[in-house]
């Protein structure tokens, strides 16, 4: 498969690239390094990426540092807008472009996070956006045509392998979920890389 990975040089993205490269052609997209350097939050930049790479079999968005962590009473409208634009709109935009460039039965994999269900006093401007991404994937996947699949990986905090445990995961462990989403048959699924944490209320 030809696979474009946005965020390819990141902690998780680099592990995803390493695993995919053994079996597939991978185009690495990064904000500072990669086969293509682009700002995934800028529409013209994203369009340029797809124009350059052409037809693909899968698109993966492994991004981070895309929302603000502050105490609730310190948050401003701009703080919420920052996360809304980078975490939500940017990923939704990539889905719209990817649809046009994917072969039939291709796949798109996005990124959310466990703060959707495990909030803390500093996660109010990111946790709800994670939940929105999950909902977007569940609601949009059935609407895609030509057998296209749409999934999302929701990681818990990423730590060094020796620290991985309940609620803490290594980058390699998280990468495994992306590989499952890309190479599998599922669509509309939330792959929860939560280190064994349950879904609250279930």
mmCIF file with all atom_site columns, C-alpha atoms in Angstrom:
data_model
loop_
_atom_site.group_PDB
_atom_site.id
_atom_site.type_symbol
_atom_site.label_atom_id
_atom_site.label_alt_id
_atom_site.label_comp_id
_atom_site.label_asym_id
_atom_site.label_entity_id
_atom_site.label_seq_id
_atom_site.pdbx_PDB_ins_code
_atom_site.Cartn_x
_atom_site.Cartn_y
_atom_site.Cartn_z
_atom_site.occupancy
_atom_site.B_iso_or_equiv
_atom_site.pdbx_formal_charge
_atom_site.auth_seq_id
_atom_site.auth_comp_id
_atom_site.auth_asym_id
_atom_site.auth_atom_id
_atom_site.pdbx_PDB_model_num
ATOM 1   C CA . UNK A 1 1   ? 0.000   0.000  0.000  1.00 0.00 ? 1   UNK A CA 1
ATOM 2   C CA . UNK A 1 2   ? 0.962   3.654  -0.464 1.00 0.00 ? 2   UNK A CA 1
ATOM 3   C CA . UNK A 1 3   ? 0.411   5.365  2.869  1.00 0.00 ? 3   UNK A CA 1
ATOM 4   C CA . UNK A 1 4   ? 0.797   9.027  3.837  1.00 0.00 ? 4   UNK A CA 1
ATOM 5   C CA . UNK A 1 5   ? 1.559   9.601  7.513  1.00 0.00 ? 5   UNK A CA 1
ATOM 6   C CA . UNK A 1 6   ? 0.971   13.107 8.896  1.00 0.00 ? 6   UNK A CA 1
ATOM 7   C CA . UNK A 1 7   ? 3.088   13.610 12.025 1.00 0.00 ? 7   UNK A CA 1
ATOM 8   C CA . UNK A 1 8   ? 5.590   11.011 10.854 1.00 0.00 ? 8   UNK A CA 1
ATOM 9   C CA . UNK A 1 9   ? 8.512   12.344 12.907 1.00 0.00 ? 9   UNK A CA 1
ATOM 10  C CA . UNK A 1 10  ? 6.685   12.437 16.247 1.00 0.00 ? 10  UNK A CA 1
ATOM 11  C CA . UNK A 1 11  ? 7.069   10.068 19.163 1.00 0.00 ? 11  UNK A CA 1
ATOM 12  C CA . UNK A 1 12  ? 4.196   7.842  18.019 1.00 0.00 ? 12  UNK A CA 1
ATOM 13  C CA . UNK A 1 13  ? 4.350   8.687  14.323 1.00 0.00 ? 13  UNK A CA 1
ATOM 14  C CA . UNK A 1 14  ? 7.941   7.492  13.983 1.00 0.00 ? 14  UNK A CA 1
ATOM 15  C CA . UNK A 1 15  ? 6.973   4.109  15.435 1.00 0.00 ? 15  UNK A CA 1
ATOM 16  C CA . UNK A 1 16  ? 4.013   3.881  13.057 1.00 0.00 ? 16  UNK A CA 1
ATOM 17  C CA . UNK A 1 17  ? 6.334   4.639  10.130 1.00 0.00 ? 17  UNK A CA 1
ATOM 18  C CA . UNK A 1 18  ? 8.864   2.033  11.289 1.00 0.00 ? 18  UNK A CA 1
ATOM 19  C CA . UNK A 1 19  ? 6.222   -0.686 11.425 1.00 0.00 ? 19  UNK A CA 1
ATOM 20  C CA . UNK A 1 20  ? 4.574   0.241  8.128  1.00 0.00 ? 20  UNK A CA 1
ATOM 21  C CA . UNK A 1 21  ? 7.817   0.650  6.187  1.00 0.00 ? 21  UNK A CA 1
ATOM 22  C CA . UNK A 1 22  ? 8.591   -3.047 6.422  1.00 0.00 ? 22  UNK A CA 1
ATOM 23  C CA . UNK A 1 23  ? 5.550   -3.874 4.271  1.00 0.00 ? 23  UNK A CA 1
ATOM 24  C CA . UNK A 1 24  ? 4.353   -0.690 2.559  1.00 0.00 ? 24  UNK A CA 1
ATOM 25  C CA . UNK A 1 25  ? 5.476   2.449  0.749  1.00 0.00 ? 25  UNK A CA 1
ATOM 26  C CA . UNK A 1 26  ? 5.293   5.267  3.297  1.00 0.00 ? 26  UNK A CA 1
ATOM 27  C CA . UNK A 1 27  ? 5.255   8.989  2.530  1.00 0.00 ? 27  UNK A CA 1
ATOM 28  C CA . UNK A 1 28  ? 6.333   10.876 5.655  1.00 0.00 ? 28  UNK A CA 1
ATOM 29  C CA . UNK A 1 29  ? 4.686   14.253 6.218  1.00 0.00 ? 29  UNK A CA 1
ATOM 30  C CA . UNK A 1 30  ? 5.976   16.485 9.018  1.00 0.00 ? 30  UNK A CA 1
ATOM 31  C CA . UNK A 1 31  ? 5.947   20.094 10.143 1.00 0.00 ? 31  UNK A CA 1
ATOM 32  C CA . UNK A 1 32  ? 9.765   20.309 10.125 1.00 0.00 ? 32  UNK A CA 1
ATOM 33  C CA . UNK A 1 33  ? 11.113  17.117 8.544  1.00 0.00 ? 33  UNK A CA 1
ATOM 34  C CA . UNK A 1 34  ? 9.899   14.370 6.255  1.00 0.00 ? 34  UNK A CA 1
ATOM 35  C CA . UNK A 1 35  ? 9.453   13.492 2.608  1.00 0.00 ? 35  UNK A CA 1
ATOM 36  C CA . UNK A 1 36  ? 7.061   16.441 2.524  1.00 0.00 ? 36  UNK A CA 1
ATOM 37  C CA . UNK A 1 37  ? 7.189   19.350 4.982  1.00 0.00 ? 37  UNK A CA 1
ATOM 38  C CA . UNK A 1 38  ? 3.738   20.834 5.561  1.00 0.00 ? 38  UNK A CA 1
ATOM 39  C CA . UNK A 1 39  ? 1.524   22.485 8.138  1.00 0.00 ? 39  UNK A CA 1
ATOM 40  C CA . UNK A 1 40  ? -1.337  20.032 8.656  1.00 0.00 ? 40  UNK A CA 1
ATOM 41  C CA . UNK A 1 41  ? -3.502  22.843 10.075 1.00 0.00 ? 41  UNK A CA 1
ATOM 42  C CA . UNK A 1 42  ? -3.285  24.979 6.910  1.00 0.00 ? 42  UNK A CA 1
ATOM 43  C CA . UNK A 1 43  ? -5.708  24.150 4.091  1.00 0.00 ? 43  UNK A CA 1
ATOM 44  C CA . UNK A 1 44  ? -3.403  25.198 1.248  1.00 0.00 ? 44  UNK A CA 1
ATOM 45  C CA . UNK A 1 45  ? -0.557  23.209 2.762  1.00 0.00 ? 45  UNK A CA 1
ATOM 46  C CA . UNK A 1 46  ? -2.721  20.102 3.124  1.00 0.00 ? 46  UNK A CA 1
ATOM 47  C CA . UNK A 1 47  ? -4.009  20.393 -0.441 1.00 0.00 ? 47  UNK A CA 1
ATOM 48  C CA . UNK A 1 48  ? -0.424  20.690 -1.644 1.00 0.00 ? 48  UNK A CA 1
ATOM 49  C CA . UNK A 1 49  ? 0.495   17.469 0.149  1.00 0.00 ? 49  UNK A CA 1
ATOM 50  C CA . UNK A 1 50  ? -2.241  15.510 -1.596 1.00 0.00 ? 50  UNK A CA 1
ATOM 51  C CA . UNK A 1 51  ? -1.467  17.099 -4.955 1.00 0.00 ? 51  UNK A CA 1
ATOM 52  C CA . UNK A 1 52  ? 2.155   15.994 -4.574 1.00 0.00 ? 52  UNK A CA 1
ATOM 53  C CA . UNK A 1 53  ? 1.577   12.438 -3.395 1.00 0.00 ? 53  UNK A CA 1
ATOM 54  C CA . UNK A 1 54  ? -1.298  11.567 -5.728 1.00 0.00 ? 54  UNK A CA 1
ATOM 55  C CA . UNK A 1 55  ? -3.253  8.355  -5.326 1.00 0.00 ? 55  UNK A CA 1
ATOM 56  C CA . UNK A 1 56  ? -2.966  6.602  -1.949 1.00 0.00 ? 56  UNK A CA 1
ATOM 57  C CA . UNK A 1 57  ? -4.270  3.535  -0.152 1.00 0.00 ? 57  UNK A CA 1
ATOM 58  C CA . UNK A 1 58  ? -4.244  4.971  3.367  1.00 0.00 ? 58  UNK A CA 1
ATOM 59  C CA . UNK A 1 59  ? -3.851  8.251  5.235  1.00 0.00 ? 59  UNK A CA 1
ATOM 60  C CA . UNK A 1 60  ? -2.814  8.422  8.889  1.00 0.00 ? 60  UNK A CA 1
ATOM 61  C CA . UNK A 1 61  ? -2.940  11.511 11.087 1.00 0.00 ? 61  UNK A CA 1
ATOM 62  C CA . UNK A 1 62  ? -0.667  11.082 14.131 1.00 0.00 ? 62  UNK A CA 1
ATOM 63  C CA . UNK A 1 63  ? -0.507  14.576 15.573 1.00 0.00 ? 63  UNK A CA 1
ATOM 64  C CA . UNK A 1 64  ? 0.032   16.150 18.975 1.00 0.00 ? 64  UNK A CA 1
ATOM 65  C CA . UNK A 1 65  ? 0.698   19.458 20.743 1.00 0.00 ? 65  UNK A CA 1
ATOM 66  C CA . UNK A 1 66  ? -2.551  20.584 19.186 1.00 0.00 ? 66  UNK A CA 1
ATOM 67  C CA . UNK A 1 67  ? -4.499  21.940 22.162 1.00 0.00 ? 67  UNK A CA 1
ATOM 68  C CA . UNK A 1 68  ? -4.036  24.046 25.292 1.00 0.00 ? 68  UNK A CA 1
ATOM 69  C CA . UNK A 1 69  ? -3.594  22.688 28.815 1.00 0.00 ? 69  UNK A CA 1
ATOM 70  C CA . UNK A 1 70  ? -4.566  25.245 31.446 1.00 0.00 ? 70  UNK A CA 1
ATOM 71  C CA . UNK A 1 71  ? -6.714  25.363 34.551 1.00 0.00 ? 71  UNK A CA 1
ATOM 72  C CA . UNK A 1 72  ? -10.364 25.844 33.593 1.00 0.00 ? 72  UNK A CA 1
ATOM 73  C CA . UNK A 1 73  ? -10.688 29.387 34.977 1.00 0.00 ? 73  UNK A CA 1
ATOM 74  C CA . UNK A 1 74  ? -7.587  30.489 33.068 1.00 0.00 ? 74  UNK A CA 1
ATOM 75  C CA . UNK A 1 75  ? -8.892  29.461 29.642 1.00 0.00 ? 75  UNK A CA 1
ATOM 76  C CA . UNK A 1 76  ? -9.790  32.090 27.062 1.00 0.00 ? 76  UNK A CA 1
ATOM 77  C CA . UNK A 1 77  ? -11.807 31.946 23.861 1.00 0.00 ? 77  UNK A CA 1
ATOM 78  C CA . UNK A 1 78  ? -8.530  31.880 21.935 1.00 0.00 ? 78  UNK A CA 1
ATOM 79  C CA . UNK A 1 79  ? -7.397  28.818 23.876 1.00 0.00 ? 79  UNK A CA 1
ATOM 80  C CA . UNK A 1 80  ? -10.527 26.954 22.826 1.00 0.00 ? 80  UNK A CA 1
ATOM 81  C CA . UNK A 1 81  ? -10.212 28.189 19.244 1.00 0.00 ? 81  UNK A CA 1
ATOM 82  C CA . UNK A 1 82  ? -6.616  26.926 19.106 1.00 0.00 ? 82  UNK A CA 1
ATOM 83  C CA . UNK A 1 83  ? -7.683  23.363 19.933 1.00 0.00 ? 83  UNK A CA 1
ATOM 84  C CA . UNK A 1 84  ? -10.813 23.523 17.823 1.00 0.00 ? 84  UNK A CA 1
ATOM 85  C CA . UNK A 1 85  ? -8.858  24.566 14.732 1.00 0.00 ? 85  UNK A CA 1
ATOM 86  C CA . UNK A 1 86  ? -5.857  22.276 15.181 1.00 0.00 ? 86  UNK A CA 1
ATOM 87  C CA . UNK A 1 87  ? -7.361  19.197 16.791 1.00 0.00 ? 87  UNK A CA 1
ATOM 88  C CA . UNK A 1 88  ? -10.807 19.153 15.185 1.00 0.00 ? 88  UNK A CA 1
ATOM 89  C CA . UNK A 1 89  ? -11.020 21.155 11.960 1.00 0.00 ? 89  UNK A CA 1
ATOM 90  C CA . UNK A 1 90  ? -7.539  20.164 10.779 1.00 0.00 ? 90  UNK A CA 1
ATOM 91  C CA . UNK A 1 91  ? -8.308  16.448 11.045 1.00 0.00 ? 91  UNK A CA 1
ATOM 92  C CA . UNK A 1 92  ? -11.791 16.796 9.556  1.00 0.00 ? 92  UNK A CA 1
ATOM 93  C CA . UNK A 1 93  ? -10.240 18.679 6.620  1.00 0.00 ? 93  UNK A CA 1
ATOM 94  C CA . UNK A 1 94  ? -7.727  15.921 5.984  1.00 0.00 ? 94  UNK A CA 1
ATOM 95  C CA . UNK A 1 95  ? -10.568 13.399 5.829  1.00 0.00 ? 95  UNK A CA 1
ATOM 96  C CA . UNK A 1 96  ? -12.316 15.466 3.148  1.00 0.00 ? 96  UNK A CA 1
ATOM 97  C CA . UNK A 1 97  ? -9.174  15.697 1.030  1.00 0.00 ? 97  UNK A CA 1
ATOM 98  C CA . UNK A 1 98  ? -8.157  12.093 1.599  1.00 0.00 ? 98  UNK A CA 1
ATOM 99  C CA . UNK A 1 99  ? -11.486 10.868 0.227  1.00 0.00 ? 99  UNK A CA 1
ATOM 100 C CA . UNK A 1 100 ? -10.600 12.328 -3.173 1.00 0.00 ? 100 UNK A CA 1
ATOM 101 C CA . UNK A 1 101 ? -7.168  10.706 -3.365 1.00 0.00 ? 101 UNK A CA 1
ATOM 102 C CA . UNK A 1 102 ? -7.752  7.263  -1.880 1.00 0.00 ? 102 UNK A CA 1
ATOM 103 C CA . UNK A 1 103 ? -8.168  4.120  -3.903 1.00 0.00 ? 103 UNK A CA 1
ATOM 104 C CA . UNK A 1 104 ? -11.327 2.142  -3.292 1.00 0.00 ? 104 UNK A CA 1
ATOM 105 C CA . UNK A 1 105 ? -11.306 0.322  0.084  1.00 0.00 ? 105 UNK A CA 1
ATOM 106 C CA . UNK A 1 106 ? -8.663  2.733  1.344  1.00 0.00 ? 106 UNK A CA 1
ATOM 107 C CA . UNK A 1 107 ? -8.493  3.861  4.951  1.00 0.00 ? 107 UNK A CA 1
ATOM 108 C CA . UNK A 1 108 ? -8.139  7.009  7.037  1.00 0.00 ? 108 UNK A CA 1
ATOM 109 C CA . UNK A 1 109 ? -6.989  6.886  10.661 1.00 0.00 ? 109 UNK A CA 1
ATOM 110 C CA . UNK A 1 110 ? -7.243  9.903  12.971 1.00 0.00 ? 110 UNK A CA 1
ATOM 111 C CA . UNK A 1 111 ? -6.030  10.595 16.522 1.00 0.00 ? 111 UNK A CA 1
ATOM 112 C CA . UNK A 1 112 ? -8.008  11.579 19.639 1.00 0.00 ? 112 UNK A CA 1
ATOM 113 C CA . UNK A 1 113 ? -7.058  10.734 23.228 1.00 0.00 ? 113 UNK A CA 1
ATOM 114 C CA . UNK A 1 114 ? -8.126  9.217  26.528 1.00 0.00 ? 114 UNK A CA 1
ATOM 115 C CA . UNK A 1 115 ? -8.919  12.632 28.070 1.00 0.00 ? 115 UNK A CA 1
ATOM 116 C CA . UNK A 1 116 ? -12.313 12.254 26.413 1.00 0.00 ? 116 UNK A CA 1
ATOM 117 C CA . UNK A 1 117 ? -13.146 9.916  29.303 1.00 0.00 ? 117 UNK A CA 1
ATOM 118 C CA . UNK A 1 118 ? -10.444 10.582 31.902 1.00 0.00 ? 118 UNK A CA 1
ATOM 119 C CA . UNK A 1 119 ? -10.386 14.379 32.368 1.00 0.00 ? 119 UNK A CA 1
ATOM 120 C CA . UNK A 1 120 ? -8.211  16.358 34.734 1.00 0.00 ? 120 UNK A CA 1
ATOM 121 C CA . UNK A 1 121 ? -8.415  20.024 35.847 1.00 0.00 ? 121 UNK A CA 1
ATOM 122 C CA . UNK A 1 122 ? -6.149  21.067 32.968 1.00 0.00 ? 122 UNK A CA 1
ATOM 123 C CA . UNK A 1 123 ? -7.790  19.119 30.131 1.00 0.00 ? 123 UNK A CA 1
ATOM 124 C CA . UNK A 1 124 ? -11.009 21.090 29.587 1.00 0.00 ? 124 UNK A CA 1
ATOM 125 C CA . UNK A 1 125 ? -9.752  22.568 26.300 1.00 0.00 ? 125 UNK A CA 1
ATOM 126 C CA . UNK A 1 126 ? -8.697  19.204 24.886 1.00 0.00 ? 126 UNK A CA 1
ATOM 127 C CA . UNK A 1 127 ? -10.790 16.354 26.336 1.00 0.00 ? 127 UNK A CA 1
ATOM 128 C CA . UNK A 1 128 ? -14.079 17.497 24.757 1.00 0.00 ? 128 UNK A CA 1
ATOM 129 C CA . UNK A 1 129 ? -12.329 17.777 21.378 1.00 0.00 ? 129 UNK A CA 1
ATOM 130 C CA . UNK A 1 130 ? -11.107 14.193 21.712 1.00 0.00 ? 130 UNK A CA 1
ATOM 131 C CA . UNK A 1 131 ? -14.704 13.124 22.304 1.00 0.00 ? 131 UNK A CA 1
ATOM 132 C CA . UNK A 1 132 ? -15.822 15.125 19.258 1.00 0.00 ? 132 UNK A CA 1
ATOM 133 C CA . UNK A 1 133 ? -13.269 13.372 17.039 1.00 0.00 ? 133 UNK A CA 1
ATOM 134 C CA . UNK A 1 134 ? -14.474 9.981  18.251 1.00 0.00 ? 134 UNK A CA 1
ATOM 135 C CA . UNK A 1 135 ? -18.074 10.964 17.526 1.00 0.00 ? 135 UNK A CA 1
ATOM 136 C CA . UNK A 1 136 ? -17.141 12.360 14.106 1.00 0.00 ? 136 UNK A CA 1
ATOM 137 C CA . UNK A 1 137 ? -15.531 9.061  13.163 1.00 0.00 ? 137 UNK A CA 1
ATOM 138 C CA . UNK A 1 138 ? -18.487 6.979  14.337 1.00 0.00 ? 138 UNK A CA 1
ATOM 139 C CA . UNK A 1 139 ? -21.007 9.182  12.535 1.00 0.00 ? 139 UNK A CA 1
ATOM 140 C CA . UNK A 1 140 ? -19.012 9.773  9.337  1.00 0.00 ? 140 UNK A CA 1
ATOM 141 C CA . UNK A 1 141 ? -17.631 6.293  8.634  1.00 0.00 ? 141 UNK A CA 1
ATOM 142 C CA . UNK A 1 142 ? -20.991 4.932  7.375  1.00 0.00 ? 142 UNK A CA 1
ATOM 143 C CA . UNK A 1 143 ? -21.279 7.879  4.961  1.00 0.00 ? 143 UNK A CA 1
ATOM 144 C CA . UNK A 1 144 ? -18.025 7.224  3.103  1.00 0.00 ? 144 UNK A CA 1
ATOM 145 C CA . UNK A 1 145 ? -18.307 5.662  -0.341 1.00 0.00 ? 145 UNK A CA 1
ATOM 146 C CA . UNK A 1 146 ? -16.212 3.206  -2.405 1.00 0.00 ? 146 UNK A CA 1
ATOM 147 C CA . UNK A 1 147 ? -15.570 1.023  0.641  1.00 0.00 ? 147 UNK A CA 1
ATOM 148 C CA . UNK A 1 148 ? -13.434 3.685  2.344  1.00 0.00 ? 148 UNK A CA 1
ATOM 149 C CA . UNK A 1 149 ? -12.813 3.108  6.035  1.00 0.00 ? 149 UNK A CA 1
ATOM 150 C CA . UNK A 1 150 ? -12.451 5.702  8.809  1.00 0.00 ? 150 UNK A CA 1
ATOM 151 C CA . UNK A 1 151 ? -11.147 4.951  12.310 1.00 0.00 ? 151 UNK A CA 1
ATOM 152 C CA . UNK A 1 152 ? -9.494  6.752  15.211 1.00 0.00 ? 152 UNK A CA 1
ATOM 153 C CA . UNK A 1 153 ? -6.798  5.793  17.717 1.00 0.00 ? 153 UNK A CA 1
ATOM 154 C CA . UNK A 1 154 ? -7.246  7.200  21.228 1.00 0.00 ? 154 UNK A CA 1
ATOM 155 C CA . UNK A 1 155 ? -3.964  7.013  23.192 1.00 0.00 ? 155 UNK A CA 1
ATOM 156 C CA . UNK A 1 156 ? -3.392  7.303  26.920 1.00 0.00 ? 156 UNK A CA 1
ATOM 157 C CA . UNK A 1 157 ? -0.233  9.193  28.024 1.00 0.00 ? 157 UNK A CA 1
ATOM 158 C CA . UNK A 1 158 ? 2.848   7.891  26.229 1.00 0.00 ? 158 UNK A CA 1
ATOM 159 C CA . UNK A 1 159 ? 5.807   6.946  28.425 1.00 0.00 ? 159 UNK A CA 1
ATOM 160 C CA . UNK A 1 160 ? 9.069   5.050  28.137 1.00 0.00 ? 160 UNK A CA 1
ATOM 161 C CA . UNK A 1 161 ? 8.511   1.288  27.679 1.00 0.00 ? 161 UNK A CA 1
ATOM 162 C CA . UNK A 1 162 ? 9.683   0.435  31.196 1.00 0.00 ? 162 UNK A CA 1
ATOM 163 C CA . UNK A 1 163 ? 6.990   2.717  32.683 1.00 0.00 ? 163 UNK A CA 1
ATOM 164 C CA . UNK A 1 164 ? 4.086   1.341  30.638 1.00 0.00 ? 164 UNK A CA 1
ATOM 165 C CA . UNK A 1 165 ? 1.221   -0.049 32.693 1.00 0.00 ? 165 UNK A CA 1
ATOM 166 C CA . UNK A 1 166 ? -2.321  0.766  33.746 1.00 0.00 ? 166 UNK A CA 1
ATOM 167 C CA . UNK A 1 167 ? -3.247  3.979  31.952 1.00 0.00 ? 167 UNK A CA 1
ATOM 168 C CA . UNK A 1 168 ? 0.282   4.483  30.578 1.00 0.00 ? 168 UNK A CA 1
ATOM 169 C CA . UNK A 1 169 ? 1.443   3.178  27.198 1.00 0.00 ? 169 UNK A CA 1
ATOM 170 C CA . UNK A 1 170 ? 4.634   3.087  25.161 1.00 0.00 ? 170 UNK A CA 1
ATOM 171 C CA . UNK A 1 171 ? 4.802   4.634  21.697 1.00 0.00 ? 171 UNK A CA 1
ATOM 172 C CA . UNK A 1 172 ? 5.326   1.162  20.249 1.00 0.00 ? 172 UNK A CA 1
ATOM 173 C CA . UNK A 1 173 ? 2.152   -0.106 21.926 1.00 0.00 ? 173 UNK A CA 1
ATOM 174 C CA . UNK A 1 174 ? 0.141   2.792  20.534 1.00 0.00 ? 174 UNK A CA 1
ATOM 175 C CA . UNK A 1 175 ? 1.611   2.258  17.065 1.00 0.00 ? 175 UNK A CA 1
ATOM 176 C CA . UNK A 1 176 ? 0.233   -1.280 17.093 1.00 0.00 ? 176 UNK A CA 1
ATOM 177 C CA . UNK A 1 177 ? -3.304  0.135  17.220 1.00 0.00 ? 177 UNK A CA 1
ATOM 178 C CA . UNK A 1 178 ? -2.662  2.320  14.177 1.00 0.00 ? 178 UNK A CA 1
ATOM 179 C CA . UNK A 1 179 ? -1.354  -0.688 12.275 1.00 0.00 ? 179 UNK A CA 1
ATOM 180 C CA . UNK A 1 180 ? -4.470  -2.646 13.211 1.00 0.00 ? 180 UNK A CA 1
ATOM 181 C CA . UNK A 1 181 ? -6.687  0.205  12.003 1.00 0.00 ? 181 UNK A CA 1
ATOM 182 C CA . UNK A 1 182 ? -4.775  0.556  8.720  1.00 0.00 ? 182 UNK A CA 1
ATOM 183 C CA . UNK A 1 183 ? -4.322  -3.098 7.815  1.00 0.00 ? 183 UNK A CA 1
ATOM 184 C CA . UNK A 1 184 ? -7.581  -4.428 9.244  1.00 0.00 ? 184 UNK A CA 1
ATOM 185 C CA . UNK A 1 185 ? -11.169 -4.336 7.997  1.00 0.00 ? 185 UNK A CA 1
ATOM 186 C CA . UNK A 1 186 ? -12.843 -2.258 10.722 1.00 0.00 ? 186 UNK A CA 1
ATOM 187 C CA . UNK A 1 187 ? -14.494 1.096  10.143 1.00 0.00 ? 187 UNK A CA 1
ATOM 188 C CA . UNK A 1 188 ? -16.078 3.609  12.502 1.00 0.00 ? 188 UNK A CA 1
ATOM 189 C CA . UNK A 1 189 ? -14.037 2.185  15.368 1.00 0.00 ? 189 UNK A CA 1
ATOM 190 C CA . UNK A 1 190 ? -12.296 3.857  18.298 1.00 0.00 ? 190 UNK A CA 1
ATOM 191 C CA . UNK A 1 191 ? -9.077  1.960  19.012 1.00 0.00 ? 191 UNK A CA 1
ATOM 192 C CA . UNK A 1 192 ? -8.451  2.732  22.676 1.00 0.00 ? 192 UNK A CA 1
ATOM 193 C CA . UNK A 1 193 ? -4.755  2.455  23.559 1.00 0.00 ? 193 UNK A CA 1
ATOM 194 C CA . UNK A 1 194 ? -5.466  3.069  27.217 1.00 0.00 ? 194 UNK A CA 1
ATOM 195 C CA . UNK A 1 195 ? -3.142  0.593  28.899 1.00 0.00 ? 195 UNK A CA 1
ATOM 196 C CA . UNK A 1 196 ? -6.004  -1.523 30.174 1.00 0.00 ? 196 UNK A CA 1
ATOM 197 C CA . UNK A 1 197 ? -8.196  1.283  31.496 1.00 0.00 ? 197 UNK A CA 1
ATOM 198 C CA . UNK A 1 198 ? -11.918 0.561  31.054 1.00 0.00 ? 198 UNK A CA 1
ATOM 199 C CA . UNK A 1 199 ? -14.405 2.838  29.354 1.00 0.00 ? 199 UNK A CA 1
ATOM 200 C CA . UNK A 1 200 ? -16.101 4.611  32.285 1.00 0.00 ? 200 UNK A CA 1
ATOM 201 C CA . UNK A 1 201 ? -19.710 3.639  32.692 1.00 0.00 ? 201 UNK A CA 1
ATOM 202 C CA . UNK A 1 202 ? -19.449 0.432  30.648 1.00 0.00 ? 202 UNK A CA 1
#
